[in-house]
mmCIF file of C-alpha atoms and ligand atoms in Angstrom:
data_model
loop_
_atom_site.group_PDB
_atom_site.id
_atom_site.type_symbol
_atom_site.label_atom_id
_atom_site.label_comp_id
_atom_site.label_asym_id
_atom_site.label_seq_id
_atom_site.Cartn_x
_atom_site.Cartn_y
_atom_site.Cartn_z
ATOM 1 C CA UNK A 1 0.000 0.000 0.000
ATOM 2 C CA UNK A 2 1.354 3.405 -0.955
ATOM 3 C CA UNK A 3 1.949 6.331 1.395
ATOM 4 C CA UNK A 4 -1.265 8.075 0.294
ATOM 5 C CA UNK A 5 -3.302 4.913 0.625
ATOM 6 C CA UNK A 6 -2.043 4.378 4.177
ATOM 7 C CA UNK A 7 -2.951 7.949 5.077
ATOM 8 C CA UNK A 8 -6.383 7.466 3.548
ATOM 9 C CA UNK A 9 -7.026 4.479 5.789
ATOM 10 C CA UNK A 10 -5.980 6.543 8.770
ATOM 11 C CA UNK A 11 -7.950 9.708 8.049
ATOM 12 C CA UNK A 12 -10.818 9.026 5.664
ATOM 13 C CA UNK A 13 -14.203 7.453 6.389
ATOM 14 C CA UNK A 14 -14.412 4.068 4.814
ATOM 15 C CA UNK A 15 -17.598 4.381 2.742
ATOM 16 C CA UNK A 16 -16.349 2.519 -0.329
ATOM 17 C CA UNK A 17 -14.066 -0.383 -1.233
ATOM 18 C CA UNK A 18 -11.328 1.400 -3.169
ATOM 19 C CA UNK A 19 -9.395 -0.069 -6.037
ATOM 20 C CA UNK A 20 -5.663 -0.152 -5.245
ATOM 21 C CA UNK A 21 -4.476 2.794 -7.343
ATOM 22 C CA UNK A 22 -4.161 6.496 -6.566
ATOM 23 C CA UNK A 23 -5.080 8.687 -9.525
ATOM 24 C CA UNK A 24 -3.087 11.858 -9.873
ATOM 25 C CA UNK A 25 -3.738 13.127 -13.409
ATOM 26 C CA UNK A 26 -6.169 12.821 -16.289
ATOM 27 C CA UNK A 27 -6.295 13.891 -19.928
ATOM 28 C CA UNK A 28 -9.028 12.980 -22.376
ATOM 29 C CA UNK A 29 -9.996 9.346 -21.868
ATOM 30 C CA UNK A 30 -6.784 8.543 -19.937
ATOM 31 C CA UNK A 31 -5.746 8.788 -16.312
ATOM 32 C CA UNK A 32 -2.413 8.196 -14.591
ATOM 33 C CA UNK A 33 -1.655 6.828 -11.146
ATOM 34 C CA UNK A 34 1.024 7.953 -8.700
ATOM 35 C CA UNK A 35 3.535 5.526 -10.234
ATOM 36 C CA UNK A 36 2.993 7.009 -13.676
ATOM 37 C CA UNK A 37 0.975 4.054 -14.973
ATOM 38 C CA UNK A 38 -1.549 4.959 -17.650
ATOM 39 C CA UNK A 39 -5.156 3.711 -17.785
ATOM 40 C CA UNK A 40 -7.919 3.986 -20.353
ATOM 41 C CA UNK A 41 -10.842 5.294 -18.338
ATOM 42 C CA UNK A 42 -14.197 3.637 -19.069
ATOM 43 C CA UNK A 43 -15.611 4.725 -15.708
ATOM 44 C CA UNK A 44 -15.299 8.444 -16.434
ATOM 45 C CA UNK A 45 -15.707 9.609 -12.846
ATOM 46 C CA UNK A 46 -19.115 7.790 -12.708
ATOM 47 C CA UNK A 47 -20.404 9.006 -16.061
ATOM 48 C CA UNK A 48 -19.305 12.524 -15.126
ATOM 49 C CA UNK A 49 -16.381 13.372 -17.381
ATOM 50 C CA UNK A 50 -18.533 13.799 -20.459
ATOM 51 C CA UNK A 51 -15.771 15.629 -22.346
ATOM 52 C CA UNK A 52 -13.067 13.488 -20.786
ATOM 53 C CA UNK A 53 -10.537 14.658 -18.243
ATOM 54 C CA UNK A 54 -9.419 18.279 -18.273
ATOM 55 C CA UNK A 55 -10.938 19.118 -21.651
ATOM 56 C CA UNK A 56 -9.441 22.407 -22.889
ATOM 57 C CA UNK A 57 -12.800 24.194 -23.236
ATOM 58 C CA UNK A 58 -13.724 23.308 -19.656
ATOM 59 C CA UNK A 59 -10.271 24.181 -18.307
ATOM 60 C CA UNK A 60 -10.313 27.495 -20.156
ATOM 61 C CA UNK A 61 -13.798 28.410 -18.945
ATOM 62 C CA UNK A 62 -12.951 27.510 -15.347
ATOM 63 C CA UNK A 63 -9.628 29.361 -15.382
ATOM 64 C CA UNK A 64 -11.216 32.471 -16.825
ATOM 65 C CA UNK A 65 -14.089 32.367 -14.350
ATOM 66 C CA UNK A 66 -11.753 31.734 -11.401
ATOM 67 C CA UNK A 67 -10.020 34.981 -12.246
ATOM 68 C CA UNK A 68 -13.324 36.830 -12.676
ATOM 69 C CA UNK A 69 -15.937 35.812 -10.092
ATOM 70 C CA UNK A 70 -16.114 32.493 -8.243
ATOM 71 C CA UNK A 71 -19.081 32.845 -5.905
ATOM 72 C CA UNK A 72 -21.791 35.382 -5.292
ATOM 73 C CA UNK A 73 -24.804 35.354 -2.993
ATOM 74 C CA UNK A 74 -27.929 34.216 -4.784
ATOM 75 C CA UNK A 75 -29.460 37.605 -3.999
ATOM 76 C CA UNK A 76 -27.582 38.926 -7.012
ATOM 77 C CA UNK A 77 -27.924 38.268 -10.723
ATOM 78 C CA UNK A 78 -24.878 36.539 -12.221
ATOM 79 C CA UNK A 79 -24.105 35.954 -15.881
ATOM 80 C CA UNK A 80 -22.895 32.311 -16.219
ATOM 81 C CA UNK A 81 -26.007 31.074 -14.364
ATOM 82 C CA UNK A 82 -28.342 32.809 -16.793
ATOM 83 C CA UNK A 83 -26.365 31.712 -19.847
ATOM 84 C CA UNK A 84 -26.417 28.042 -18.803
ATOM 85 C CA UNK A 85 -30.118 28.205 -17.868
ATOM 86 C CA UNK A 86 -30.939 29.718 -21.275
ATOM 87 C CA UNK A 87 -28.941 27.059 -23.119
ATOM 88 C CA UNK A 88 -30.688 24.256 -21.191
ATOM 89 C CA UNK A 89 -34.155 25.669 -21.846
ATOM 90 C CA UNK A 90 -33.429 26.315 -25.525
ATOM 91 C CA UNK A 91 -32.374 22.698 -25.966
ATOM 92 C CA UNK A 92 -34.971 20.873 -23.884
ATOM 93 C CA UNK A 93 -38.753 20.754 -23.448
ATOM 94 C CA UNK A 94 -38.487 22.479 -20.061
ATOM 95 C CA UNK A 95 -38.984 26.182 -19.324
ATOM 96 C CA UNK A 96 -37.297 27.018 -16.029
ATOM 97 C CA UNK A 97 -34.082 25.974 -14.287
ATOM 98 C CA UNK A 98 -32.688 25.906 -10.746
ATOM 99 C CA UNK A 99 -29.052 25.001 -10.084
ATOM 100 C CA UNK A 100 -27.633 23.139 -7.115
ATOM 101 C CA UNK A 101 -24.502 21.096 -6.416
ATOM 102 C CA UNK A 102 -25.210 17.409 -6.878
ATOM 103 C CA UNK A 103 -27.654 14.859 -8.158
ATOM 104 C CA UNK A 104 -29.192 14.043 -4.793
ATOM 105 C CA UNK A 105 -29.701 17.735 -4.128
ATOM 106 C CA UNK A 106 -31.373 18.173 -7.524
ATOM 107 C CA UNK A 107 -33.745 15.289 -6.761
ATOM 108 C CA UNK A 108 -34.469 16.676 -3.289
ATOM 109 C CA UNK A 109 -35.415 19.953 -4.951
ATOM 110 C CA UNK A 110 -37.574 18.165 -7.526
ATOM 111 C CA UNK A 111 -39.400 16.370 -4.708
ATOM 112 C CA UNK A 112 -39.959 19.669 -2.888
ATOM 113 C CA UNK A 113 -41.270 21.134 -6.138
ATOM 114 C CA UNK A 114 -43.673 18.210 -6.584
ATOM 115 C CA UNK A 115 -44.897 18.537 -2.993
ATOM 116 C CA UNK A 116 -45.449 22.240 -3.466
ATOM 117 C CA UNK A 117 -47.337 21.421 -6.662
ATOM 118 C CA UNK A 118 -49.428 18.953 -4.675
ATOM 119 C CA UNK A 119 -50.202 21.579 -2.029
ATOM 120 C CA UNK A 120 -51.268 24.091 -4.632
ATOM 121 C CA UNK A 121 -53.059 21.844 -7.147
ATOM 122 C CA UNK A 122 -53.794 18.421 -5.674
ATOM 123 C CA UNK A 123 -55.328 19.099 -2.248
ATOM 124 C CA UNK A 124 -52.057 18.465 -0.434
ATOM 125 C CA UNK A 125 -51.053 15.259 -2.239
ATOM 126 C CA UNK A 126 -47.425 14.619 -1.356
ATOM 127 C CA UNK A 127 -46.471 11.009 -2.089
ATOM 128 C CA UNK A 128 -44.022 10.126 -4.837
ATOM 129 C CA UNK A 129 -43.985 6.796 -6.620
ATOM 130 C CA UNK A 130 -40.526 5.483 -7.556
ATOM 131 C CA UNK A 131 -39.312 2.097 -8.816
ATOM 132 C CA UNK A 132 -37.401 -0.874 -7.456
ATOM 133 C CA UNK A 133 -33.835 -0.970 -8.727
ATOM 134 C CA UNK A 134 -33.726 2.796 -9.110
ATOM 135 C CA UNK A 135 -31.006 5.080 -7.799
ATOM 136 C CA UNK A 136 -31.762 8.656 -6.825
ATOM 137 C CA UNK A 137 -28.944 9.609 -4.432
ATOM 138 C CA UNK A 138 -27.672 9.277 -0.880
ATOM 139 C CA UNK A 139 -29.593 11.803 1.213
ATOM 140 C CA UNK A 140 -32.160 10.244 3.545
ATOM 141 C CA UNK A 141 -35.087 11.176 1.297
ATOM 142 C CA UNK A 142 -33.333 9.909 -1.790
ATOM 143 C CA UNK A 143 -32.439 6.667 -0.025
ATOM 144 C CA UNK A 144 -36.178 6.312 0.650
ATOM 145 C CA UNK A 145 -36.853 7.084 -3.019
ATOM 146 C CA UNK A 146 -34.197 4.606 -4.174
ATOM 147 C CA UNK A 147 -35.895 1.226 -4.450
ATOM 148 C CA UNK A 148 -32.921 -0.878 -3.339
ATOM 149 C CA UNK A 149 -32.854 -2.499 0.136
ATOM 150 C CA UNK A 150 -29.035 -2.368 0.394
ATOM 151 C CA UNK A 151 -29.124 1.445 0.411
ATOM 152 C CA UNK A 152 -32.139 1.634 2.717
ATOM 153 C CA UNK A 153 -31.558 -0.942 5.436
ATOM 154 C CA UNK A 154 -28.686 0.790 7.299
ATOM 155 C CA UNK A 155 -30.853 3.909 7.798
ATOM 156 C CA UNK A 156 -34.232 2.605 8.879
ATOM 157 C CA UNK A 157 -36.533 4.315 9.785
ATOM 158 C CA UNK A 158 -36.624 6.201 6.495
ATOM 159 C CA UNK A 159 -38.584 9.376 5.863
ATOM 160 C CA UNK A 160 -42.071 8.725 4.501
ATOM 161 C CA UNK A 161 -43.731 9.852 1.319
ATOM 162 C CA UNK A 162 -42.063 7.458 -1.136
ATOM 163 C CA UNK A 163 -43.612 4.315 -2.562
ATOM 164 C CA UNK A 164 -41.239 1.925 -4.350
ATOM 165 C CA UNK A 165 -42.985 -0.207 -6.978
ATOM 166 C CA UNK A 166 -41.883 -2.781 -9.531
ATOM 167 C CA UNK A 167 -39.970 -1.315 -12.508
ATOM 168 C CA UNK A 168 -41.363 -1.641 -16.032
ATOM 169 C CA UNK A 169 -44.872 -2.233 -14.701
ATOM 170 C CA UNK A 170 -47.469 0.420 -15.457
ATOM 171 C CA UNK A 171 -49.934 -1.687 -13.480
ATOM 172 C CA UNK A 172 -47.774 -1.326 -10.357
ATOM 173 C CA UNK A 173 -47.776 2.460 -10.749
ATOM 174 C CA UNK A 174 -51.523 2.502 -11.277
ATOM 175 C CA UNK A 175 -52.090 0.329 -8.214
ATOM 176 C CA UNK A 176 -49.915 2.583 -6.037
ATOM 177 C CA UNK A 177 -51.548 5.832 -7.166
ATOM 178 C CA UNK A 178 -53.965 7.348 -4.640
ATOM 179 C CA UNK A 179 -55.360 10.778 -3.880
ATOM 180 C CA UNK A 180 -52.122 11.354 -1.940
ATOM 181 C CA UNK A 181 -49.890 10.904 -5.020
ATOM 182 C CA UNK A 182 -48.313 14.065 -6.437
ATOM 183 C CA UNK A 183 -45.686 12.585 -8.774
ATOM 184 C CA UNK A 184 -43.969 9.597 -10.325
ATOM 185 C CA UNK A 185 -40.168 9.790 -10.393
ATOM 186 C CA UNK A 186 -38.179 7.562 -12.760
ATOM 187 C CA UNK A 187 -34.819 7.213 -14.459
ATOM 188 C CA UNK A 188 -35.405 6.784 -18.220
ATOM 189 C CA UNK A 189 -32.789 4.018 -18.030
ATOM 190 C CA UNK A 190 -31.949 2.713 -14.543
ATOM 191 C CA UNK A 191 -28.198 3.368 -14.324
ATOM 192 C CA UNK A 192 -26.748 2.300 -10.984
ATOM 193 C CA UNK A 193 -29.450 -0.352 -10.582
ATOM 194 C CA UNK A 194 -28.232 -2.326 -13.595
ATOM 195 C CA UNK A 195 -28.473 -0.321 -16.859
ATOM 196 C CA UNK A 196 -32.075 -1.563 -16.977
ATOM 197 C CA UNK A 197 -33.802 -0.419 -20.152
ATOM 198 C CA UNK A 198 -37.459 0.576 -20.202
ATOM 199 C CA UNK A 199 -39.806 -1.818 -21.992
ATOM 200 C CA UNK A 200 -41.454 -0.520 -25.141
ATOM 201 C CA UNK A 201 -44.345 1.775 -24.243
ATOM 202 C CA UNK A 202 -43.598 1.747 -20.487
ATOM 203 C CA UNK A 203 -42.712 5.421 -20.339
ATOM 204 C CA UNK A 204 -45.488 6.479 -22.713
ATOM 205 C CA UNK A 205 -47.944 4.570 -20.517
ATOM 206 C CA UNK A 206 -46.554 6.297 -17.411
ATOM 207 C CA UNK A 207 -46.825 9.652 -19.149
ATOM 208 C CA UNK A 208 -50.466 8.984 -20.088
ATOM 209 C CA UNK A 209 -51.262 7.854 -16.553
ATOM 210 C CA UNK A 210 -49.696 10.971 -15.011
ATOM 211 C CA UNK A 211 -51.696 13.154 -17.417
ATOM 212 C CA UNK A 212 -54.880 11.316 -16.595
ATOM 213 C CA UNK A 213 -54.330 11.737 -12.850
ATOM 214 C CA UNK A 214 -52.982 15.276 -13.086
ATOM 215 C CA UNK A 215 -49.772 14.266 -11.309
ATOM 216 C CA UNK A 216 -46.220 15.194 -12.275
ATOM 217 C CA UNK A 217 -43.714 13.007 -14.098
ATOM 218 C CA UNK A 218 -40.200 13.661 -12.818
ATOM 219 C CA UNK A 219 -37.408 12.175 -14.926
ATOM 220 C CA UNK A 220 -34.114 11.688 -13.122
ATOM 221 C CA UNK A 221 -31.683 12.186 -16.023
ATOM 222 C CA UNK A 222 -28.724 12.676 -13.713
ATOM 223 C CA UNK A 223 -26.899 9.767 -15.337
ATOM 224 C CA UNK A 224 -28.678 9.584 -18.716
ATOM 225 C CA UNK A 225 -28.735 13.301 -19.511
ATOM 226 C CA UNK A 226 -26.370 15.565 -21.442
ATOM 227 C CA UNK A 227 -25.559 13.180 -24.286
ATOM 228 C CA UNK A 228 -24.825 9.987 -22.371
ATOM 229 C CA UNK A 229 -27.476 7.875 -24.108
ATOM 230 C CA UNK A 230 -26.605 9.094 -27.606
ATOM 231 C CA UNK A 231 -29.036 12.004 -27.618
ATOM 232 C CA UNK A 232 -28.995 15.156 -25.499
ATOM 233 C CA UNK A 233 -31.661 13.872 -23.071
ATOM 234 C CA UNK A 234 -32.875 10.285 -22.946
ATOM 235 C CA UNK A 235 -36.551 11.316 -22.932
ATOM 236 C CA UNK A 236 -36.088 12.575 -26.508
ATOM 237 C CA UNK A 237 -35.754 9.016 -27.798
ATOM 238 C CA UNK A 238 -38.545 7.613 -25.641
ATOM 239 C CA UNK A 239 -41.444 9.571 -27.070
ATOM 240 C CA UNK A 240 -42.361 11.482 -23.909
ATOM 241 C CA UNK A 241 -41.731 14.802 -22.178
ATOM 242 C CA UNK A 242 -41.247 15.090 -18.423
ATOM 243 C CA UNK A 243 -42.813 17.852 -16.299
ATOM 244 C CA UNK A 244 -39.662 18.001 -14.216
ATOM 245 C CA UNK A 245 -36.162 16.753 -15.044
ATOM 246 C CA UNK A 246 -33.041 16.563 -12.911
ATOM 247 C CA UNK A 247 -29.462 16.689 -14.173
ATOM 248 C CA UNK A 248 -26.032 16.547 -12.543
ATOM 249 C CA UNK A 249 -23.185 14.142 -13.360
ATOM 250 C CA UNK A 250 -22.076 15.023 -16.902
ATOM 251 C CA UNK A 251 -23.419 18.567 -17.044
ATOM 252 C CA UNK A 252 -20.164 20.337 -16.171
ATOM 253 C CA UNK A 253 -17.736 17.578 -17.145
ATOM 254 C CA UNK A 254 -16.462 17.135 -13.586
ATOM 255 C CA UNK A 255 -17.137 20.404 -11.791
ATOM 256 C CA UNK A 256 -19.880 19.743 -9.188
ATOM 257 C CA UNK A 257 -23.299 20.891 -10.365
ATOM 258 C CA UNK A 258 -26.919 19.781 -10.268
ATOM 259 C CA UNK A 259 -30.002 21.169 -11.958
ATOM 260 C CA UNK A 260 -33.769 20.980 -11.673
ATOM 261 C CA UNK A 261 -35.646 21.805 -14.870
ATOM 262 C CA UNK A 262 -39.422 22.202 -14.978
ATOM 263 C CA UNK A 263 -42.212 23.116 -17.334
ATOM 264 C CA UNK A 264 -43.791 26.460 -16.547
ATOM 265 C CA UNK A 265 -46.888 24.907 -15.009
ATOM 266 C CA UNK A 266 -44.754 22.805 -12.633
ATOM 267 C CA UNK A 267 -42.388 25.625 -11.795
ATOM 268 C CA UNK A 268 -44.195 26.574 -8.584
ATOM 269 C CA UNK A 269 -41.484 27.748 -6.172
ATOM 270 C CA UNK A 270 -42.006 31.227 -4.780
ATOM 271 C CA UNK A 271 -39.159 33.412 -3.513
ATOM 272 C CA UNK A 272 -37.806 32.008 -0.257
ATOM 273 C CA UNK A 273 -39.171 28.492 -0.743
ATOM 274 C CA UNK A 274 -35.967 26.892 -2.013
ATOM 275 C CA UNK A 275 -32.300 27.796 -2.162
ATOM 276 C CA UNK A 276 -28.658 26.762 -2.132
ATOM 277 C CA UNK A 277 -25.586 28.706 -1.058
ATOM 278 C CA UNK A 278 -23.281 27.382 -3.758
ATOM 279 C CA UNK A 279 -25.985 26.344 -6.208
ATOM 280 C CA UNK A 280 -25.683 28.086 -9.557
ATOM 281 C CA UNK A 281 -22.456 29.802 -8.670
ATOM 282 C CA UNK A 282 -20.514 31.395 -11.515
ATOM 283 C CA UNK A 283 -17.687 28.837 -11.471
ATOM 284 C CA UNK A 284 -19.851 25.721 -11.797
ATOM 285 C CA UNK A 285 -22.148 27.386 -14.322
ATOM 286 C CA UNK A 286 -19.246 28.552 -16.494
ATOM 287 C CA UNK A 287 -17.998 24.949 -16.578
ATOM 288 C CA UNK A 288 -21.520 23.744 -17.340
ATOM 289 C CA UNK A 289 -21.977 26.271 -20.119
ATOM 290 C CA UNK A 290 -18.633 25.378 -21.729
ATOM 291 C CA UNK A 291 -19.468 21.662 -21.530
ATOM 292 C CA UNK A 292 -23.011 21.911 -22.884
ATOM 293 C CA UNK A 293 -22.032 24.370 -25.637
ATOM 294 C CA UNK A 294 -19.265 22.053 -26.801
ATOM 295 C CA UNK A 295 -21.601 19.054 -26.720
ATOM 296 C CA UNK A 296 -24.176 20.922 -28.816
ATOM 297 C CA UNK A 297 -21.754 22.512 -31.284
ATOM 298 C CA UNK A 298 -19.873 19.278 -31.947
ATOM 299 C CA UNK A 299 -22.743 16.783 -31.859
ATOM 300 C CA UNK A 300 -21.051 14.934 -29.022
ATOM 301 C CA UNK A 301 -24.329 13.106 -28.358
ATOM 302 C CA UNK A 302 -24.243 11.812 -31.946
ATOM 303 C CA UNK A 303 -20.705 10.608 -31.320
ATOM 304 C CA UNK A 304 -21.864 8.835 -28.154
ATOM 305 C CA UNK A 305 -24.592 7.170 -30.203
ATOM 306 C CA UNK A 306 -22.195 5.979 -32.939
ATOM 307 C CA UNK A 307 -19.403 4.912 -30.613
ATOM 308 C CA UNK A 308 -21.905 3.325 -28.244
ATOM 309 C CA UNK A 309 -23.224 1.185 -31.081
ATOM 310 C CA UNK A 310 -19.648 0.258 -32.020
ATOM 311 C CA UNK A 311 -18.941 -0.734 -28.399
ATOM 312 C CA UNK A 312 -22.148 -2.764 -28.114
ATOM 313 C CA UNK A 313 -21.447 -4.510 -31.442
ATOM 314 C CA UNK A 314 -17.939 -5.345 -30.238
ATOM 315 C CA UNK A 315 -19.228 -6.745 -26.956
ATOM 316 C CA UNK A 316 -21.919 -8.727 -28.749
ATOM 317 C CA UNK A 317 -19.149 -10.159 -30.900
ATOM 318 C CA UNK A 318 -17.697 -11.697 -27.712
ATOM 319 C CA UNK A 319 -20.835 -13.734 -27.088
ATOM 320 C CA UNK A 320 -19.778 -16.505 -29.506
ATOM 321 C CA UNK A 321 -16.400 -16.891 -27.902
ATOM 322 C CA UNK A 322 -17.415 -16.456 -24.267
ATOM 323 C CA UNK A 323 -20.570 -18.412 -23.647
ATOM 324 C CA UNK A 324 -20.823 -17.094 -20.085
ATOM 325 C CA UNK A 325 -21.796 -13.674 -21.453
ATOM 326 C CA UNK A 326 -25.564 -13.552 -20.979
ATOM 327 C CA UNK A 327 -26.420 -10.005 -22.033
ATOM 328 C CA UNK A 328 -25.079 -6.844 -23.636
ATOM 329 C CA UNK A 329 -27.324 -3.807 -23.307
ATOM 330 C CA UNK A 330 -27.317 -0.038 -23.198
ATOM 331 C CA UNK A 331 -28.056 3.227 -24.914
ATOM 332 C CA UNK A 332 -25.233 5.370 -26.244
ATOM 333 C CA UNK A 333 -22.246 5.178 -23.923
ATOM 334 C CA UNK A 334 -24.113 3.733 -20.957
ATOM 335 C CA UNK A 335 -23.517 0.045 -21.506
ATOM 336 C CA UNK A 336 -23.662 -3.133 -19.411
ATOM 337 C CA UNK A 337 -22.100 -6.544 -19.987
ATOM 338 C CA UNK A 338 -23.688 -9.337 -17.968
ATOM 339 C CA UNK A 339 -22.404 -12.824 -17.121
ATOM 340 C CA UNK A 340 -23.877 -16.106 -15.950
ATOM 341 C CA UNK A 341 -21.712 -16.041 -12.797
ATOM 342 C CA UNK A 342 -20.159 -13.568 -10.371
ATOM 343 C CA UNK A 343 -16.925 -12.787 -12.187
ATOM 344 C CA UNK A 344 -17.019 -9.008 -12.393
ATOM 345 C CA UNK A 345 -14.777 -8.326 -9.397
ATOM 346 C CA UNK A 346 -11.961 -10.414 -10.847
ATOM 347 C CA UNK A 347 -12.534 -8.886 -14.298
ATOM 348 C CA UNK A 348 -12.299 -5.364 -12.877
ATOM 349 C CA UNK A 349 -8.989 -6.236 -11.209
ATOM 350 C CA UNK A 350 -7.612 -7.951 -14.282
ATOM 351 C CA UNK A 351 -8.595 -5.039 -16.547
ATOM 352 C CA UNK A 352 -6.968 -2.674 -14.055
ATOM 353 C CA UNK A 353 -3.712 -4.647 -14.283
ATOM 354 C CA UNK A 354 -3.931 -4.371 -18.064
ATOM 355 C CA UNK A 355 -4.598 -0.617 -18.015
ATOM 356 C CA UNK A 356 -8.369 -0.351 -18.368
ATOM 357 C CA UNK A 357 -10.779 1.061 -15.781
ATOM 358 C CA UNK A 358 -14.251 -0.497 -15.788
ATOM 359 C CA UNK A 359 -17.041 -0.451 -13.201
ATOM 360 C CA UNK A 360 -18.449 -3.435 -11.355
ATOM 361 C CA UNK A 361 -22.153 -2.812 -11.819
ATOM 362 C CA UNK A 362 -23.227 -6.026 -10.102
ATOM 363 C CA UNK A 363 -21.347 -9.156 -8.989
ATOM 364 C CA UNK A 364 -22.187 -10.541 -12.444
ATOM 365 C CA UNK A 365 -22.146 -7.371 -14.566
ATOM 366 C CA UNK A 366 -19.789 -4.617 -15.688
ATOM 367 C CA UNK A 367 -20.767 -1.085 -16.698
ATOM 368 C CA UNK A 368 -19.002 1.118 -19.250
ATOM 369 C CA UNK A 369 -19.484 4.899 -19.144
ATOM 370 C CA UNK A 370 -16.447 6.386 -20.885
ATOM 371 C CA UNK A 371 -16.124 10.032 -21.899
ATOM 372 C CA UNK A 372 -18.521 10.862 -24.744
ATOM 373 C CA UNK A 373 -15.677 12.155 -26.919
ATOM 374 C CA UNK A 374 -13.910 8.814 -27.409
ATOM 375 C CA UNK A 375 -13.389 7.286 -30.850
ATOM 376 C CA UNK A 376 -13.330 3.767 -32.302
ATOM 377 C CA UNK A 377 -9.630 3.404 -31.395
ATOM 378 C CA UNK A 378 -10.324 3.702 -27.672
ATOM 379 C CA UNK A 379 -13.133 1.172 -27.973
ATOM 380 C CA UNK A 380 -10.838 -1.201 -29.908
ATOM 381 C CA UNK A 381 -8.234 -0.859 -27.179
ATOM 382 C CA UNK A 382 -10.776 -1.524 -24.422
ATOM 383 C CA UNK A 383 -12.211 -4.510 -26.310
ATOM 384 C CA UNK A 384 -8.767 -5.987 -26.786
ATOM 385 C CA UNK A 385 -8.027 -5.714 -23.052
ATOM 386 C CA UNK A 386 -11.443 -7.154 -22.182
ATOM 387 C CA UNK A 387 -10.857 -10.001 -24.630
ATOM 388 C CA UNK A 388 -7.682 -10.959 -22.742
ATOM 389 C CA UNK A 389 -9.350 -10.607 -19.340
ATOM 390 C CA UNK A 390 -12.333 -12.702 -20.449
ATOM 391 C CA UNK A 391 -10.037 -15.364 -21.956
ATOM 392 C CA UNK A 392 -8.469 -15.953 -18.553
ATOM 393 C CA UNK A 393 -11.922 -16.664 -17.105
ATOM 394 C CA UNK A 394 -12.412 -19.348 -19.773
ATOM 395 C CA UNK A 395 -9.144 -21.202 -19.212
HETATM 396 C C1 PLP B 401 -25.520 9.495 -9.481
HETATM 397 C C2 PLP B 401 -26.992 9.584 -9.494
HETATM 398 C C3 PLP B 401 -27.694 10.325 -8.524
HETATM 399 C C4 PLP B 401 -27.015 10.981 -7.347
HETATM 400 O O1 PLP B 401 -26.132 11.978 -7.728
HETATM 401 P P1 PLP B 401 -25.075 12.553 -6.667
HETATM 402 O O2 PLP B 401 -24.420 13.687 -7.403
HETATM 403 O O3 PLP B 401 -24.156 11.443 -6.302
HETATM 404 O O4 PLP B 401 -25.866 13.015 -5.498
HETATM 405 C C5 PLP B 401 -29.060 10.408 -8.644
HETATM 406 N N1 PLP B 401 -29.716 9.813 -9.655
HETATM 407 C C6 PLP B 401 -29.076 9.110 -10.601
HETATM 408 C C7 PLP B 401 -29.850 8.498 -11.721
HETATM 409 C C8 PLP B 401 -27.696 8.961 -10.548
HETATM 410 O O5 PLP B 401 -27.064 8.226 -11.470
#
């Protein structure tokens, strides 16, 4: 164990099983550890480094903003915040934006918005229906919203107001809807919970149901948004529009940011009803603006779509050779590779040794979420490393 790793064990709360390398530098789709070893990064800071590590347009925007204005009280108008809000509204179906600092905080705000909507329009309805296998963040409310026992059990009793129902079942949502329901909250594709794709017509059925009941549809696009699924927002390829959408991860390519977007009719906060000290500060918004502008101007989402298909085709090509591969699935550059047995931990370690970072999605599945700017060469390189790692499993 290195010096830094020993210090970490001494001083840092142990909330995660770390992999045994200390990253000190990143550029594009590559990172380097403290010994100078290079890795191809198909984790991308948890689907965060949309433009890769230290992309020049992000670095430039941050450096310029750092020298200009880093933080201001939200009592004052600031320019980067307005520019990023305008760009988001111009390129989505939503009308209003609020910025915060993380995904969980964005979802918390979306839930507050839905409750306020319920107070004003639905006789005080305040319950939110979410799905099993979802992931909405680590605050207590979002743990209650997240339909996965492993995140919930350590913190029982959980706050009320969330009903977790079976995923991909419109009937389950219908059965859980009562006069107390103010919203349904879903990820268009469940990311953390397994890269679980929505069945055909599931989301359109949910949309119709929400319309019929007059309740809000909140889409958590924290992982799927900003180009990740091969289009700017995943809802655009699913034939529906949300009333409220949350973003975070890839929006500023690594600088912490979260966002709540809402249609005008759902945008019901009044002054004083919500806030955030750092939320929407000039630094994060300048990074967000630079990232989103680059993604739009260079059709980075289109690249994610093309390269994602190339990656999925490559992984599907492995199925002949490695019979223990049971599934390859994903949209754009959010891709999962599933196995018939629990081999992902050893695959992650073997790939690491060979210079490729991949995520253990489940004991029997890997997830790939590389920067959206990669090309076929990076995919070829990753596939070749995976091929070797998978071959060892066989023999
Ligand atoms: C990562 C994630 C979150 C939580 O975001 P944080 O920034 O870690 O709070 C919420 N929802 C989804 C879909 C996510 O992938």
